[in-house]
Amino acid sequence: MTSSPPVYSFARTKIQPPRLRADLLPRPALAQRLQQGLQKGPQQARLSLLVAPGGFGKSSLLLQALAGLQLRCAWLACEEADTLGRWASSLVAALEPFDLPWRQSPEALIAQLEAPEGPRALRDALVNALAASEGAQGLIVLDDAHHLQDPRLLDFLAGLLERLPGSWGLAWLGRSEPPWSLARWRAAGELLELRQDRLRFSLAEIEQLCQAAGQGQAEQLLARTEGWPVGVSLALGSEGGGSGPLRSERHVLDYLRHEVLDALPPPLREFLVQCSVLPELSALRCAAVSGQADAERFLDEIERRGLFFQEVESAERTLRLHDLFRDALALERRRLDPAQQRALWQRAAAGESDPQRRFHYLLQAEDPEAAIQALSAAAPTLITAGLNDAVQRMVGQVPAAAAAQSPELALLQGLIAWERLEVPRMLEQMRRAVALYAARGDAAGHELACAYAALALNGLSPIGAPQLDPAFAITVGPHTAPRTRVIHALHQAWHAFDLGDCEGTARHYHAVLDALAGEREPALWYQVLPGLALLGVRPLEAVLERYAEAALRVAGDDYPALRAVALTMQGGAALWRGQLASARTALDEAADLAAWTNRPHNVCVYALTTRLVCRTAQGEFTAAQADHLRELQQMGGLEHRPNWYLRWFELRCALLADDWAAAQAIAQALRPMLPPTLRESHTGVQLCIDAYSAWLAGDGARATTLLDEALNLYGELDAQGIASALRVQRAALHLQAGEPEAAAQKVRELLALQRRGGYVLGARMGGPRHLAALAEAGLPLQPEEQSQLQALCGQAAPAGPAAPLPAPALAPAPAGAG
């Protein structure tokens, strides 16, 4: 349930195109051919393919072509670290200047990429936004695209290419072609290919370069380099000229090391070798890595000598060295003492803002513990941004021996499982973290892991039968870390709720909110989100509204998913108080935000179910149900198992609307969707489903037994009005069985709940016509009790003729919603 403003998990230079250097040889014929493929017209290409080994001037040629066009260009420098989530985040940022008319939050779409339909949803939303955008022709450039290795990312790009609108194209610049079938685009004339043979320098071009350099023998140079642009450049730029071949990367690497690097002044050579750990060179970063305070002077010298660089569009002068030059420098760097090499990587990591690069640098420094600490620090932000795939990839890169002994990684894996609602796996990983922190002797880490493990047990416990493990018990004191204090209080709140102790629940939840006072990190506010079951319980009304007020301040307009669930808490509290108009306003906005954020499941569970209850209470069940079902179709379909809880509330609303035909249809559709673990995690809900199924089938005896079991489990805990509703329904069954005294006793229990703070809506959810039948049955009640029952009917009596008592149907609820 994550959605956030842009979280740049990459260096901003990744999306800055290089500047076209003035000293490069113009190649007008090739540039014109590219221009024809990039513009609308008969030769327009869907895919522009520039494929050749390093040093063939692919990026420079495209920059020359773009210089003569008015195109909207999103330039991405590809890296091996690119996962689908990381690449998508950089693409969204690169497209930001063009103000695409997104219909859904792109950040939310990225956050849900791990869902089965996540990549398709992002692709379709991107295609729609590109198609609807206004302005010149557009181009997405993948520079150094051969670095892309993630299969999900390559599949995504293939699907994107298939559906690109005519106003946009894709340019692939790399040493190898994409792993897609290109024959179809070639046959359709939608593929522009410039490969090695076309990108070589011609004799005329080499003559032009020789003339500018004051040298002759162009034909010899062509034979020596076979027209390889970087080879020609090296031969012309070297003082002695050399005579060996320059036809392959191996030849060039040798040449760069012995003819170029050896000829540099030693201070400049040392500076370049040290800074070769950096993908881009800026004065500040280079000074930190090399220890040279006058790094700016060395950058001037690199530019003056034309040492194989591109300047990146950036606020601070930033140079990106050519890959082949960096490779040659890396060969020299590896000749340094290992301790020197590790120190360079450590210094590079110290000033790196890109969390994935920083993690990689620390691994290169052979410091897996520091890499794990960096990953643990960055992971909450990355997860909040939906980059779970990037986090998992980094986890997999930690050396196995270090990973097996790392409690931080176990804790992180547990949090990822929680984010995915995989509570059993969360408990498994938190148990590992508890043991590993204990073995290390880390008391603070051990307490935090215990708090999370206890919370996972809460998620696996049904109302009325909470689980505790003494191994996870901690004592909170003055030195308890703030985060541990929050998670422990959250565990205590849920444990108290499962015991039916609403006052204890409120006390502990207020402790959670006290500990979070002033906290602006959305991830923590997601973690402490009150469960839906807390709605409909009057002693908890104040804590729900306090959470909603604080979470709305944190969310602002930047975190729409958090705002949606906070509005649900706010609107839900108003709904149960009977303030339907104000509730509807908040819940409509929450549902709209759920749609904007691509319908994340948890957000929809909150927003859609609560709005459905509100609209049903307003007398709109038929229309509300139709809208609800349309939303479910967008969330995997009506039979999609994770949607069972939303259909359970649909069933409860059918009973609230006295629409028993709809209730029966929903119950029949719901039962195959139920999780196999429902009886363990949501025992009361399972009992209700079974009871209503039996009642609808005419088996009143079985329905009676099951409803009695459910009532014994819930007791007086009126979570979402369930205790009140069950008493209405149980009284109706007694009446149906000709047991007026027993029916009257259940009515008395219902009225006692109302006097202790129960909400009228809870009684109505048992079925307004059940209430009306009980009020008209002449039950043996005191006059005051009869009057109170009539009052409930007055609030609930439906329009239309009365109907005989039927057999309702029910279904289950999500983790913590009991």
PDB file of C-alpha atoms in Angstrom, residues 9 92 99 274 304 346 487 527 530 557 601 671 721 756:
ATOM      1  CA  SER A   9      16.569   6.033  -6.231  1.00  0.00           C
ATOM      2  CA  VAL A  92       8.876   8.929 -15.189  1.00  0.00           C
ATOM      3  CA  ASP A  99       3.693  17.227 -18.198  1.00  0.00           C
ATOM      4  CA  GLN A 274      41.520   7.080  -8.600  1.00  0.00           C
ATOM      5  CA  ARG A 304      41.552  20.681 -22.649  1.00  0.00           C
ATOM      6  CA  GLN A 346      34.814   3.484   0.586  1.00  0.00           C
ATOM      7  CA  ILE A 487       5.889  -1.317  17.098  1.00  0.00           C
ATOM      8  CA  GLN A 527       2.807   0.507   9.401  1.00  0.00           C
ATOM      9  CA  PRO A 530      -5.551   1.079  12.357  1.00  0.00           C
ATOM     10  CA  ASP A 557      -1.003  16.040  -1.513  1.00  0.00           C
ATOM     11  CA  HIS A 601      -5.383  -3.829  -2.631  1.00  0.00           C
ATOM     12  CA  ARG A 671     -17.220 -19.382  -0.745  1.00  0.00           C
ATOM     13  CA  GLY A 721     -21.154  -3.790  14.259  1.00  0.00           C
ATOM     14  CA  ARG A 756     -22.929   0.824  26.395  1.00  0.00           C
TER      15      ARG A 756
END
